[in-house]
């Protein structure tokens, strides 16, 4: 457990605009009022946040959320607008005016926060975070800090378990569109990165938290093309000849043989256009139509053309079907290119094969016992929603020791 001291201006505000003094349960305010009525609100108190069981029936939990707890603890305070709202509520409208003055003047200058370091492995019933300060203040912070620790720790733990199962393949987070709202999505991106994921598709999270962003295209992009005429005029700078050249003509040079002529024209057009847009990072989704007889073959044509122009193709993504079998077939096709054309070894020997489509920990375990050619997993829904376990359970108990009130609430520790 570490102790740190933060000056009033050393931390930015919480990442979410919802994290304010009113982001608490009503009963925290009613309890504080009851304490205030009898002069107990300024008594010294200690709140210890912890959990009773590791999530996912596992052996550890990754503690996260400390940074947001410290930001909130530093910026905590009620505004006049907050107090006016509280006065208008049926539950609090009868409260003494002095209580609302107390809320307006409340600050965290007497608060200390002790905590495990962010990303530390934690275990049941061991404090993650301890608050020391006036009872009323600690009471008003409790719910918010639990909220700021529970989901982040759950996400980071879920992510770490998936990373361990996926090894040596890497993991990237694709969960934005199915996460529980914008805050849930950005929190999932942030804390899955702490848990070992290497990147996210969430551009906002990339900007806010400095996480590498990744992504290529979807089935809708492929389906937006129907004919090769749509890309017939595209040119790409050829690094080897130092001039712009028609790229489709080079691609079609490799479309020989009946099995290649029958590949989907719209798909080939989409890959060609994407390669011209991103020649240094061309990774194509190959399962829109037929993965092996169309998508894979179209990618190989485009990849060869990129290689001819002095660029290194990135790889493919599989989003349906038997991921293990299809990935092996794709890797075998890449190896066959190298065998037939040894000069293409650099371009084809280390292509990325990304697998996505409802990947969860159980599927990762299954794949780890099978032959496959997957080098990276794109994981979304089952990561960001923690479908295997939706919450990290917490507890709340109260004891009094040597005049200091100890309140056990279930989640974390650090110092302001």
mmCIF file of C-alpha atoms in Angstrom:
data_model
loop_
_atom_site.group_PDB
_atom_site.id
_atom_site.type_symbol
_atom_site.label_atom_id
_atom_site.label_comp_id
_atom_site.label_asym_id
_atom_site.label_seq_id
_atom_site.Cartn_x
_atom_site.Cartn_y
_atom_site.Cartn_z
ATOM 1 C CA UNK A 1 0.000 0.000 0.000
ATOM 2 C CA UNK A 2 1.313 3.398 -0.958
ATOM 3 C CA UNK A 3 0.656 6.861 0.388
ATOM 4 C CA UNK A 4 0.786 9.974 -1.764
ATOM 5 C CA UNK A 5 -0.018 13.611 -1.217
ATOM 6 C CA UNK A 6 -1.666 15.710 -3.908
ATOM 7 C CA UNK A 7 -1.677 19.472 -3.974
ATOM 8 C CA UNK A 8 -4.975 21.179 -4.875
ATOM 9 C CA UNK A 9 -3.940 21.838 -8.459
ATOM 10 C CA UNK A 10 -1.880 18.743 -9.241
ATOM 11 C CA UNK A 11 -4.651 16.607 -10.729
ATOM 12 C CA UNK A 12 -7.103 17.243 -13.559
ATOM 13 C CA UNK A 13 -10.848 16.877 -12.919
ATOM 14 C CA UNK A 14 -12.471 13.430 -13.196
ATOM 15 C CA UNK A 15 -12.672 12.043 -16.720
ATOM 16 C CA UNK A 16 -16.461 11.908 -16.615
ATOM 17 C CA UNK A 17 -18.569 15.020 -16.139
ATOM 18 C CA UNK A 18 -21.003 12.915 -14.121
ATOM 19 C CA UNK A 19 -18.468 12.456 -11.326
ATOM 20 C CA UNK A 20 -19.542 15.241 -8.972
ATOM 21 C CA UNK A 21 -20.662 15.591 -5.374
ATOM 22 C CA UNK A 22 -24.234 14.629 -6.252
ATOM 23 C CA UNK A 23 -23.130 11.326 -7.786
ATOM 24 C CA UNK A 24 -24.004 9.516 -4.580
ATOM 25 C CA UNK A 25 -26.866 7.600 -3.003
ATOM 26 C CA UNK A 26 -29.458 9.676 -1.186
ATOM 27 C CA UNK A 27 -28.891 7.750 2.008
ATOM 28 C CA UNK A 28 -25.302 9.018 2.176
ATOM 29 C CA UNK A 29 -26.710 12.550 2.488
ATOM 30 C CA UNK A 30 -29.450 11.577 4.944
ATOM 31 C CA UNK A 31 -26.917 9.750 7.140
ATOM 32 C CA UNK A 32 -24.605 12.736 7.005
ATOM 33 C CA UNK A 33 -27.476 14.996 8.056
ATOM 34 C CA UNK A 34 -28.250 12.734 10.988
ATOM 35 C CA UNK A 35 -24.578 12.871 12.005
ATOM 36 C CA UNK A 36 -24.566 16.651 11.593
ATOM 37 C CA UNK A 37 -27.648 17.071 13.787
ATOM 38 C CA UNK A 38 -25.826 15.575 16.764
ATOM 39 C CA UNK A 39 -22.374 17.007 15.999
ATOM 40 C CA UNK A 40 -20.881 13.691 14.945
ATOM 41 C CA UNK A 41 -20.018 14.700 11.356
ATOM 42 C CA UNK A 42 -16.548 16.012 12.259
ATOM 43 C CA UNK A 43 -15.444 12.940 14.196
ATOM 44 C CA UNK A 44 -12.392 11.170 12.778
ATOM 45 C CA UNK A 45 -13.303 8.158 10.665
ATOM 46 C CA UNK A 46 -11.649 5.547 8.483
ATOM 47 C CA UNK A 47 -13.355 3.851 5.555
ATOM 48 C CA UNK A 48 -11.784 0.695 4.143
ATOM 49 C CA UNK A 49 -12.943 -0.407 0.726
ATOM 50 C CA UNK A 50 -12.580 -4.069 -0.218
ATOM 51 C CA UNK A 51 -14.363 -7.005 -1.860
ATOM 52 C CA UNK A 52 -15.261 -10.450 -0.540
ATOM 53 C CA UNK A 53 -14.717 -12.700 -3.575
ATOM 54 C CA UNK A 54 -12.526 -12.555 -6.646
ATOM 55 C CA UNK A 55 -14.552 -12.171 -9.842
ATOM 56 C CA UNK A 56 -14.943 -14.849 -12.532
ATOM 57 C CA UNK A 57 -14.300 -17.586 -9.942
ATOM 58 C CA UNK A 58 -10.655 -16.611 -10.175
ATOM 59 C CA UNK A 59 -7.704 -16.256 -7.854
ATOM 60 C CA UNK A 60 -6.980 -12.543 -8.129
ATOM 61 C CA UNK A 61 -8.387 -9.103 -8.910
ATOM 62 C CA UNK A 62 -6.601 -6.246 -10.678
ATOM 63 C CA UNK A 63 -7.197 -3.083 -8.652
ATOM 64 C CA UNK A 64 -8.046 -0.089 -10.824
ATOM 65 C CA UNK A 65 -9.791 3.261 -10.581
ATOM 66 C CA UNK A 66 -7.420 4.921 -8.129
ATOM 67 C CA UNK A 67 -6.650 7.807 -10.465
ATOM 68 C CA UNK A 68 -10.315 8.737 -10.795
ATOM 69 C CA UNK A 69 -10.822 8.356 -7.029
ATOM 70 C CA UNK A 70 -8.033 10.832 -6.378
ATOM 71 C CA UNK A 71 -9.347 13.254 -8.990
ATOM 72 C CA UNK A 72 -12.793 13.164 -7.416
ATOM 73 C CA UNK A 73 -11.469 13.422 -3.876
ATOM 74 C CA UNK A 74 -9.448 16.481 -4.819
ATOM 75 C CA UNK A 75 -12.202 18.272 -6.747
ATOM 76 C CA UNK A 76 -15.076 17.273 -4.456
ATOM 77 C CA UNK A 77 -17.441 20.045 -3.435
ATOM 78 C CA UNK A 78 -21.096 21.075 -3.564
ATOM 79 C CA UNK A 79 -22.140 24.040 -5.693
ATOM 80 C CA UNK A 80 -24.944 26.450 -4.892
ATOM 81 C CA UNK A 81 -26.965 24.829 -7.656
ATOM 82 C CA UNK A 82 -26.408 21.411 -6.036
ATOM 83 C CA UNK A 83 -27.613 22.692 -2.685
ATOM 84 C CA UNK A 84 -30.639 24.428 -4.207
ATOM 85 C CA UNK A 85 -31.623 21.126 -5.784
ATOM 86 C CA UNK A 86 -31.223 19.230 -2.511
ATOM 87 C CA UNK A 87 -33.400 21.778 -0.724
ATOM 88 C CA UNK A 88 -36.149 21.163 -3.277
ATOM 89 C CA UNK A 89 -36.311 17.398 -2.758
ATOM 90 C CA UNK A 90 -39.029 15.903 -0.513
ATOM 91 C CA UNK A 91 -36.416 13.880 1.365
ATOM 92 C CA UNK A 92 -34.325 16.902 2.385
ATOM 93 C CA UNK A 93 -36.522 19.980 2.196
ATOM 94 C CA UNK A 94 -37.130 19.910 5.943
ATOM 95 C CA UNK A 95 -33.405 19.918 6.828
ATOM 96 C CA UNK A 96 -31.921 22.811 8.791
ATOM 97 C CA UNK A 97 -30.402 25.642 6.763
ATOM 98 C CA UNK A 98 -27.144 25.180 8.648
ATOM 99 C CA UNK A 99 -26.705 21.726 7.093
ATOM 100 C CA UNK A 100 -26.786 23.157 3.608
ATOM 101 C CA UNK A 101 -24.217 25.773 4.642
ATOM 102 C CA UNK A 102 -22.085 22.889 5.904
ATOM 103 C CA UNK A 103 -22.325 21.191 2.500
ATOM 104 C CA UNK A 104 -21.395 24.389 0.662
ATOM 105 C CA UNK A 105 -18.297 24.887 2.813
ATOM 106 C CA UNK A 106 -17.193 21.249 2.787
ATOM 107 C CA UNK A 107 -13.791 20.488 1.268
ATOM 108 C CA UNK A 108 -11.240 17.659 1.335
ATOM 109 C CA UNK A 109 -8.376 19.490 3.060
ATOM 110 C CA UNK A 110 -8.573 17.076 6.023
ATOM 111 C CA UNK A 111 -8.873 13.938 3.891
ATOM 112 C CA UNK A 112 -6.170 11.299 3.535
ATOM 113 C CA UNK A 113 -6.369 8.459 1.033
ATOM 114 C CA UNK A 114 -4.148 5.384 1.276
ATOM 115 C CA UNK A 115 -4.172 2.914 -1.602
ATOM 116 C CA UNK A 116 -2.684 0.030 -3.465
ATOM 117 C CA UNK A 117 -0.962 1.121 -6.649
ATOM 118 C CA UNK A 118 -3.057 1.176 -9.806
ATOM 119 C CA UNK A 119 -2.917 -2.216 -11.516
ATOM 120 C CA UNK A 120 -1.846 -4.092 -8.381
ATOM 121 C CA UNK A 121 -3.101 -7.637 -7.851
ATOM 122 C CA UNK A 122 -5.580 -7.597 -4.986
ATOM 123 C CA UNK A 123 -7.278 -10.274 -2.937
ATOM 124 C CA UNK A 124 -10.512 -10.666 -0.950
ATOM 125 C CA UNK A 125 -10.978 -8.802 2.340
ATOM 126 C CA UNK A 126 -7.709 -6.898 1.913
ATOM 127 C CA UNK A 127 -8.268 -3.116 1.800
ATOM 128 C CA UNK A 128 -7.803 -1.601 -1.610
ATOM 129 C CA UNK A 129 -8.357 1.971 -0.509
ATOM 130 C CA UNK A 130 -8.625 3.625 2.914
ATOM 131 C CA UNK A 131 -10.142 7.033 3.552
ATOM 132 C CA UNK A 132 -9.250 8.900 6.728
ATOM 133 C CA UNK A 133 -11.002 12.131 7.556
ATOM 134 C CA UNK A 134 -14.170 13.650 9.023
ATOM 135 C CA UNK A 135 -17.035 11.174 9.170
ATOM 136 C CA UNK A 136 -19.448 13.324 7.177
ATOM 137 C CA UNK A 137 -16.982 13.864 4.355
ATOM 138 C CA UNK A 138 -16.028 10.197 4.119
ATOM 139 C CA UNK A 139 -19.690 9.240 4.117
ATOM 140 C CA UNK A 140 -20.412 11.536 1.185
ATOM 141 C CA UNK A 141 -17.481 10.148 -0.822
ATOM 142 C CA UNK A 142 -18.202 6.468 -0.225
ATOM 143 C CA UNK A 143 -20.678 5.625 -2.995
ATOM 144 C CA UNK A 144 -18.781 7.527 -5.658
ATOM 145 C CA UNK A 145 -15.471 5.881 -4.833
ATOM 146 C CA UNK A 146 -17.079 2.446 -4.877
ATOM 147 C CA UNK A 147 -18.454 3.250 -8.321
ATOM 148 C CA UNK A 148 -15.050 4.451 -9.503
ATOM 149 C CA UNK A 149 -13.357 1.247 -8.350
ATOM 150 C CA UNK A 150 -15.826 -1.571 -8.998
ATOM 151 C CA UNK A 151 -16.202 -1.465 -12.769
ATOM 152 C CA UNK A 152 -12.578 -0.507 -13.541
ATOM 153 C CA UNK A 153 -11.273 -3.360 -11.376
ATOM 154 C CA UNK A 154 -13.740 -5.789 -12.941
ATOM 155 C CA UNK A 155 -12.783 -4.751 -16.491
ATOM 156 C CA UNK A 156 -9.044 -4.892 -15.805
ATOM 157 C CA UNK A 157 -9.389 -8.336 -14.252
ATOM 158 C CA UNK A 158 -11.503 -9.600 -17.144
ATOM 159 C CA UNK A 159 -8.972 -8.224 -19.605
ATOM 160 C CA UNK A 160 -5.992 -9.751 -17.837
ATOM 161 C CA UNK A 161 -7.610 -13.176 -17.806
ATOM 162 C CA UNK A 162 -8.274 -12.955 -21.539
ATOM 163 C CA UNK A 163 -4.716 -11.822 -22.232
ATOM 164 C CA UNK A 164 -3.349 -14.814 -20.329
ATOM 165 C CA UNK A 165 -5.638 -17.193 -22.225
ATOM 166 C CA UNK A 166 -4.790 -15.658 -25.598
ATOM 167 C CA UNK A 167 -0.996 -15.735 -25.187
ATOM 168 C CA UNK A 168 1.085 -15.599 -27.347
ATOM 169 C CA UNK A 169 -1.532 -13.860 -29.494
ATOM 170 C CA UNK A 170 -2.192 -10.234 -28.622
ATOM 171 C CA UNK A 171 -5.560 -8.706 -27.674
ATOM 172 C CA UNK A 172 -7.211 -5.480 -28.810
ATOM 173 C CA UNK A 173 -10.447 -3.987 -27.487
ATOM 174 C CA UNK A 174 -13.342 -3.613 -29.958
ATOM 175 C CA UNK A 175 -16.248 -3.020 -27.568
ATOM 176 C CA UNK A 176 -17.341 0.593 -28.079
ATOM 177 C CA UNK A 177 -20.580 -0.031 -29.965
ATOM 178 C CA UNK A 178 -21.898 -2.543 -27.430
ATOM 179 C CA UNK A 179 -20.682 -1.043 -24.185
ATOM 180 C CA UNK A 180 -23.063 0.396 -21.573
ATOM 181 C CA UNK A 181 -23.065 3.974 -22.776
ATOM 182 C CA UNK A 182 -20.213 6.397 -23.505
ATOM 183 C CA UNK A 183 -18.783 6.339 -19.965
ATOM 184 C CA UNK A 184 -18.868 2.551 -19.850
ATOM 185 C CA UNK A 185 -17.177 2.368 -23.235
ATOM 186 C CA UNK A 186 -14.349 4.744 -22.374
ATOM 187 C CA UNK A 187 -13.820 3.150 -18.958
ATOM 188 C CA UNK A 188 -13.652 -0.276 -20.614
ATOM 189 C CA UNK A 189 -11.074 0.947 -23.123
ATOM 190 C CA UNK A 190 -8.981 2.557 -20.406
ATOM 191 C CA UNK A 191 -8.965 -0.301 -17.932
ATOM 192 C CA UNK A 192 -8.679 -3.139 -20.435
ATOM 193 C CA UNK A 193 -5.437 -1.416 -21.447
ATOM 194 C CA UNK A 194 -4.300 -1.586 -17.823
ATOM 195 C CA UNK A 195 -5.293 -5.259 -17.870
ATOM 196 C CA UNK A 196 -2.946 -6.008 -20.764
ATOM 197 C CA UNK A 197 -4.829 -5.278 -23.980
ATOM 198 C CA UNK A 198 -2.526 -3.609 -26.459
ATOM 199 C CA UNK A 199 -4.887 -1.180 -28.182
ATOM 200 C CA UNK A 200 -8.475 -0.032 -28.626
ATOM 201 C CA UNK A 201 -10.766 0.874 -31.508
ATOM 202 C CA UNK A 202 -12.193 3.726 -29.388
ATOM 203 C CA UNK A 203 -10.742 6.939 -30.796
ATOM 204 C CA UNK A 204 -11.955 9.118 -27.916
ATOM 205 C CA UNK A 205 -10.289 6.817 -25.398
ATOM 206 C CA UNK A 206 -7.124 6.956 -27.461
ATOM 207 C CA UNK A 207 -7.091 10.734 -27.250
ATOM 208 C CA UNK A 208 -8.073 10.991 -23.584
ATOM 209 C CA UNK A 209 -5.899 8.216 -22.160
ATOM 210 C CA UNK A 210 -3.018 7.832 -24.613
ATOM 211 C CA UNK A 211 -4.034 4.321 -25.681
ATOM 212 C CA UNK A 212 -2.905 3.121 -29.139
ATOM 213 C CA UNK A 213 -5.852 3.001 -31.549
ATOM 214 C CA UNK A 214 -6.363 0.345 -34.218
ATOM 215 C CA UNK A 215 -8.953 -0.540 -36.819
ATOM 216 C CA UNK A 216 -9.459 -1.218 -40.495
ATOM 217 C CA UNK A 217 -12.862 -1.694 -42.105
ATOM 218 C CA UNK A 218 -16.173 -3.514 -41.702
ATOM 219 C CA UNK A 219 -18.416 -5.648 -43.895
ATOM 220 C CA UNK A 220 -20.398 -2.517 -44.777
ATOM 221 C CA UNK A 221 -17.277 -1.044 -46.373
ATOM 222 C CA UNK A 222 -16.787 -4.124 -48.559
ATOM 223 C CA UNK A 223 -20.447 -4.158 -49.548
ATOM 224 C CA UNK A 224 -20.276 -0.503 -50.598
ATOM 225 C CA UNK A 225 -18.340 -1.634 -53.701
ATOM 226 C CA UNK A 226 -19.874 -3.641 -56.535
ATOM 227 C CA UNK A 227 -17.533 -3.399 -59.519
ATOM 228 C CA UNK A 228 -13.872 -2.976 -60.395
ATOM 229 C CA UNK A 229 -14.706 0.077 -62.501
ATOM 230 C CA UNK A 230 -15.085 2.006 -59.234
ATOM 231 C CA UNK A 231 -11.334 1.771 -58.606
ATOM 232 C CA UNK A 232 -9.996 1.548 -62.151
ATOM 233 C CA UNK A 233 -8.447 5.013 -62.001
ATOM 234 C CA UNK A 234 -6.747 4.700 -58.594
ATOM 235 C CA UNK A 235 -3.016 5.272 -58.518
ATOM 236 C CA UNK A 236 -0.458 4.594 -55.826
ATOM 237 C CA UNK A 237 3.079 5.824 -55.464
ATOM 238 C CA UNK A 238 5.490 3.032 -56.363
ATOM 239 C CA UNK A 239 8.459 3.255 -54.025
ATOM 240 C CA UNK A 240 10.547 1.126 -56.362
ATOM 241 C CA UNK A 241 10.007 3.187 -59.515
ATOM 242 C CA UNK A 242 9.482 6.505 -57.697
ATOM 243 C CA UNK A 243 6.317 7.328 -59.595
ATOM 244 C CA UNK A 244 2.551 7.036 -59.354
ATOM 245 C CA UNK A 245 1.150 3.992 -61.117
ATOM 246 C CA UNK A 246 -2.257 2.442 -61.686
ATOM 247 C CA UNK A 247 -2.694 0.076 -58.775
ATOM 248 C CA UNK A 248 -5.615 -2.011 -60.026
ATOM 249 C CA UNK A 249 -3.690 -3.000 -63.144
ATOM 250 C CA UNK A 250 -0.974 -4.472 -60.936
ATOM 251 C CA UNK A 251 -3.565 -6.262 -58.766
ATOM 252 C CA UNK A 252 -5.261 -7.812 -61.792
ATOM 253 C CA UNK A 253 -1.906 -9.121 -62.995
ATOM 254 C CA UNK A 254 -2.249 -11.747 -60.261
ATOM 255 C CA UNK A 255 -5.879 -12.596 -60.999
ATOM 256 C CA UNK A 256 -5.099 -15.603 -63.133
ATOM 257 C CA UNK A 257 -6.750 -18.982 -63.145
ATOM 258 C CA UNK A 258 -10.459 -19.807 -62.977
ATOM 259 C CA UNK A 259 -10.615 -19.876 -59.171
ATOM 260 C CA UNK A 260 -9.306 -16.320 -58.940
ATOM 261 C CA UNK A 261 -11.398 -14.879 -61.754
ATOM 262 C CA UNK A 262 -14.470 -15.975 -59.788
ATOM 263 C CA UNK A 263 -13.593 -13.971 -56.681
ATOM 264 C CA UNK A 264 -16.033 -11.203 -55.815
ATOM 265 C CA UNK A 265 -15.371 -8.056 -57.854
ATOM 266 C CA UNK A 266 -16.836 -5.670 -55.289
ATOM 267 C CA UNK A 267 -14.705 -7.175 -52.551
ATOM 268 C CA UNK A 268 -11.569 -6.913 -54.668
ATOM 269 C CA UNK A 269 -12.433 -3.315 -55.469
ATOM 270 C CA UNK A 270 -12.844 -2.524 -51.774
ATOM 271 C CA UNK A 271 -9.500 -4.094 -50.889
ATOM 272 C CA UNK A 272 -7.825 -2.196 -53.743
ATOM 273 C CA UNK A 273 -9.278 1.109 -52.579
ATOM 274 C CA UNK A 274 -8.321 0.451 -48.988
ATOM 275 C CA UNK A 275 -4.777 -0.482 -49.967
ATOM 276 C CA UNK A 276 -4.405 2.780 -51.851
ATOM 277 C CA UNK A 277 -5.668 4.672 -48.816
ATOM 278 C CA UNK A 278 -3.531 2.800 -46.296
ATOM 279 C CA UNK A 279 -0.665 1.106 -48.134
ATOM 280 C CA UNK A 280 1.464 0.839 -44.985
ATOM 281 C CA UNK A 281 -1.325 -0.578 -42.831
ATOM 282 C CA UNK A 282 -3.534 -2.652 -45.100
ATOM 283 C CA UNK A 283 -5.443 -5.231 -43.071
ATOM 284 C CA UNK A 284 -8.566 -6.563 -44.795
ATOM 285 C CA UNK A 285 -11.728 -8.231 -43.509
ATOM 286 C CA UNK A 286 -11.945 -11.349 -45.696
ATOM 287 C CA UNK A 287 -15.205 -13.080 -44.718
ATOM 288 C CA UNK A 288 -17.884 -10.871 -46.273
ATOM 289 C CA UNK A 289 -18.611 -13.416 -49.000
ATOM 290 C CA UNK A 290 -16.530 -16.607 -49.045
ATOM 291 C CA UNK A 291 -13.501 -16.464 -46.775
ATOM 292 C CA UNK A 292 -11.217 -18.911 -48.564
ATOM 293 C CA UNK A 293 -12.278 -18.789 -52.216
ATOM 294 C CA UNK A 294 -12.865 -15.044 -52.429
ATOM 295 C CA UNK A 295 -11.708 -12.933 -49.479
ATOM 296 C CA UNK A 296 -8.375 -14.644 -48.930
ATOM 297 C CA UNK A 297 -7.562 -14.770 -52.649
ATOM 298 C CA UNK A 298 -8.483 -11.124 -53.160
ATOM 299 C CA UNK A 299 -6.274 -10.126 -50.250
ATOM 300 C CA UNK A 300 -3.330 -12.107 -51.618
ATOM 301 C CA UNK A 301 -3.651 -10.326 -54.962
ATOM 302 C CA UNK A 302 -3.684 -6.923 -53.302
ATOM 303 C CA UNK A 303 -0.860 -7.898 -50.932
ATOM 304 C CA UNK A 304 1.335 -8.962 -53.835
ATOM 305 C CA UNK A 305 0.669 -5.675 -55.596
ATOM 306 C CA UNK A 306 1.570 -3.755 -52.435
ATOM 307 C CA UNK A 307 4.774 -5.760 -52.153
ATOM 308 C CA UNK A 308 5.583 -4.910 -55.776
ATOM 309 C CA UNK A 309 5.144 -1.228 -54.968
ATOM 310 C CA UNK A 310 7.478 -1.435 -51.957
ATOM 311 C CA UNK A 311 4.868 -1.640 -49.169
ATOM 312 C CA UNK A 312 4.421 -4.354 -46.573
ATOM 313 C CA UNK A 313 0.832 -5.643 -46.240
ATOM 314 C CA UNK A 314 -0.508 -5.881 -42.687
ATOM 315 C CA UNK A 315 -2.833 -8.902 -42.686
ATOM 316 C CA UNK A 316 -6.440 -10.056 -42.489
ATOM 317 C CA UNK A 317 -9.357 -10.238 -40.072
ATOM 318 C CA UNK A 318 -11.728 -13.195 -39.632
ATOM 319 C CA UNK A 319 -15.119 -12.380 -38.141
ATOM 320 C CA UNK A 320 -17.126 -15.562 -38.676
ATOM 321 C CA UNK A 321 -16.946 -19.315 -39.197
ATOM 322 C CA UNK A 322 -14.531 -21.820 -37.714
ATOM 323 C CA UNK A 323 -11.837 -19.385 -36.634
ATOM 324 C CA UNK A 324 -9.231 -22.049 -35.902
ATOM 325 C CA UNK A 325 -9.609 -23.881 -39.208
ATOM 326 C CA UNK A 326 -9.920 -20.740 -41.311
ATOM 327 C CA UNK A 327 -6.874 -19.145 -39.710
ATOM 328 C CA UNK A 328 -4.809 -22.255 -40.438
ATOM 329 C CA UNK A 329 -5.945 -22.247 -44.072
ATOM 330 C CA UNK A 330 -5.026 -18.592 -44.389
ATOM 331 C CA UNK A 331 -1.589 -19.121 -42.884
ATOM 332 C CA UNK A 332 -1.039 -22.084 -45.202
ATOM 333 C CA UNK A 333 -1.948 -19.898 -48.190
ATOM 334 C CA UNK A 334 0.551 -17.255 -47.089
ATOM 335 C CA UNK A 335 3.220 -19.918 -46.648
ATOM 336 C CA UNK A 336 2.452 -21.242 -50.131
ATOM 337 C CA UNK A 337 3.083 -17.782 -51.593
ATOM 338 C CA UNK A 338 6.503 -17.700 -49.935
ATOM 339 C CA UNK A 339 7.281 -21.226 -51.124
ATOM 340 C CA UNK A 340 6.358 -20.352 -54.706
ATOM 341 C CA UNK A 341 7.917 -16.883 -54.620
ATOM 342 C CA UNK A 342 10.740 -16.783 -52.031
ATOM 343 C CA UNK A 343 11.342 -13.103 -52.748
ATOM 344 C CA UNK A 344 8.024 -12.354 -51.027
ATOM 345 C CA UNK A 345 9.114 -13.856 -47.705
ATOM 346 C CA UNK A 346 9.357 -10.505 -45.930
ATOM 347 C CA UNK A 347 5.889 -9.479 -47.062
ATOM 348 C CA UNK A 348 4.074 -12.756 -46.382
ATOM 349 C CA UNK A 349 5.861 -14.528 -43.532
ATOM 350 C CA UNK A 350 4.592 -12.351 -40.683
ATOM 351 C CA UNK A 351 1.093 -11.289 -41.717
ATOM 352 C CA UNK A 352 -1.344 -10.592 -38.896
ATOM 353 C CA UNK A 353 -4.420 -12.809 -38.602
ATOM 354 C CA UNK A 354 -6.998 -11.142 -36.372
ATOM 355 C CA UNK A 355 -9.952 -13.161 -35.074
ATOM 356 C CA UNK A 356 -13.088 -11.487 -33.771
ATOM 357 C CA UNK A 357 -16.823 -12.286 -33.367
ATOM 358 C CA UNK A 358 -18.040 -12.750 -29.781
ATOM 359 C CA UNK A 359 -14.711 -13.919 -28.390
ATOM 360 C CA UNK A 360 -14.833 -14.698 -24.662
ATOM 361 C CA UNK A 361 -12.556 -16.417 -22.171
ATOM 362 C CA UNK A 362 -14.067 -19.857 -22.777
ATOM 363 C CA UNK A 363 -13.485 -19.561 -26.518
ATOM 364 C CA UNK A 364 -9.905 -18.461 -25.893
ATOM 365 C CA UNK A 365 -9.370 -21.544 -23.729
ATOM 366 C CA UNK A 366 -10.811 -23.783 -26.454
ATOM 367 C CA UNK A 367 -8.636 -22.212 -29.123
ATOM 368 C CA UNK A 368 -5.538 -22.568 -26.951
ATOM 369 C CA UNK A 369 -5.976 -26.352 -27.165
ATOM 370 C CA UNK A 370 -6.402 -26.333 -30.946
ATOM 371 C CA UNK A 371 -4.132 -25.768 -33.910
ATOM 372 C CA UNK A 372 -4.784 -22.280 -35.234
ATOM 373 C CA UNK A 373 -3.025 -19.466 -37.026
ATOM 374 C CA UNK A 374 -4.476 -16.535 -35.088
ATOM 375 C CA UNK A 375 -1.960 -13.874 -34.088
ATOM 376 C CA UNK A 376 -4.349 -11.344 -32.508
ATOM 377 C CA UNK A 377 -7.845 -11.239 -31.048
ATOM 378 C CA UNK A 378 -10.318 -8.402 -31.377
ATOM 379 C CA UNK A 379 -12.585 -8.682 -28.342
ATOM 380 C CA UNK A 380 -15.620 -6.537 -27.697
ATOM 381 C CA UNK A 381 -18.934 -7.433 -26.092
ATOM 382 C CA UNK A 382 -17.748 -10.076 -23.658
ATOM 383 C CA UNK A 383 -14.922 -7.861 -22.464
ATOM 384 C CA UNK A 384 -16.591 -4.480 -22.029
ATOM 385 C CA UNK A 385 -19.875 -5.788 -20.592
ATOM 386 C CA UNK A 386 -18.187 -8.432 -18.394
ATOM 387 C CA UNK A 387 -20.921 -10.880 -19.342
ATOM 388 C CA UNK A 388 -19.332 -13.631 -17.265
ATOM 389 C CA UNK A 389 -19.869 -11.521 -14.126
ATOM 390 C CA UNK A 390 -21.518 -8.099 -14.272
ATOM 391 C CA UNK A 391 -20.280 -6.642 -10.971
ATOM 392 C CA UNK A 392 -17.504 -6.818 -8.396
ATOM 393 C CA UNK A 393 -19.320 -7.378 -5.103
ATOM 394 C CA UNK A 394 -18.608 -5.140 -2.118
ATOM 395 C CA UNK A 395 -19.581 -5.161 1.572
ATOM 396 C CA UNK A 396 -20.221 -2.573 4.273
ATOM 397 C CA UNK A 397 -19.556 -3.024 8.006
ATOM 398 C CA UNK A 398 -19.020 -0.635 10.886
ATOM 399 C CA UNK A 399 -16.771 -0.810 13.950
ATOM 400 C CA UNK A 400 -15.339 1.639 16.465
ATOM 401 C CA UNK A 401 -11.735 1.379 17.638
ATOM 402 C CA UNK A 402 -9.877 3.760 19.994
ATOM 403 C CA UNK A 403 -12.221 6.597 19.194
ATOM 404 C CA UNK A 404 -11.777 6.281 15.405
ATOM 405 C CA UNK A 405 -14.797 5.026 13.514
ATOM 406 C CA UNK A 406 -13.888 2.265 11.040
ATOM 407 C CA UNK A 407 -16.363 1.792 8.224
ATOM 408 C CA UNK A 408 -15.776 -1.193 5.938
ATOM 409 C CA UNK A 409 -17.380 -0.566 2.592
ATOM 410 C CA UNK A 410 -15.793 -2.810 0.032
ATOM 411 C CA UNK A 411 -13.443 -1.607 -2.729
ATOM 412 C CA UNK A 412 -9.993 0.302 -2.457
ATOM 413 C CA UNK A 413 -6.834 2.697 -0.952
ATOM 414 C CA UNK A 414 -4.225 6.111 -1.549
ATOM 415 C CA UNK A 415 -3.588 9.802 -0.068
ATOM 416 C CA UNK A 416 -4.651 13.368 -0.811
#
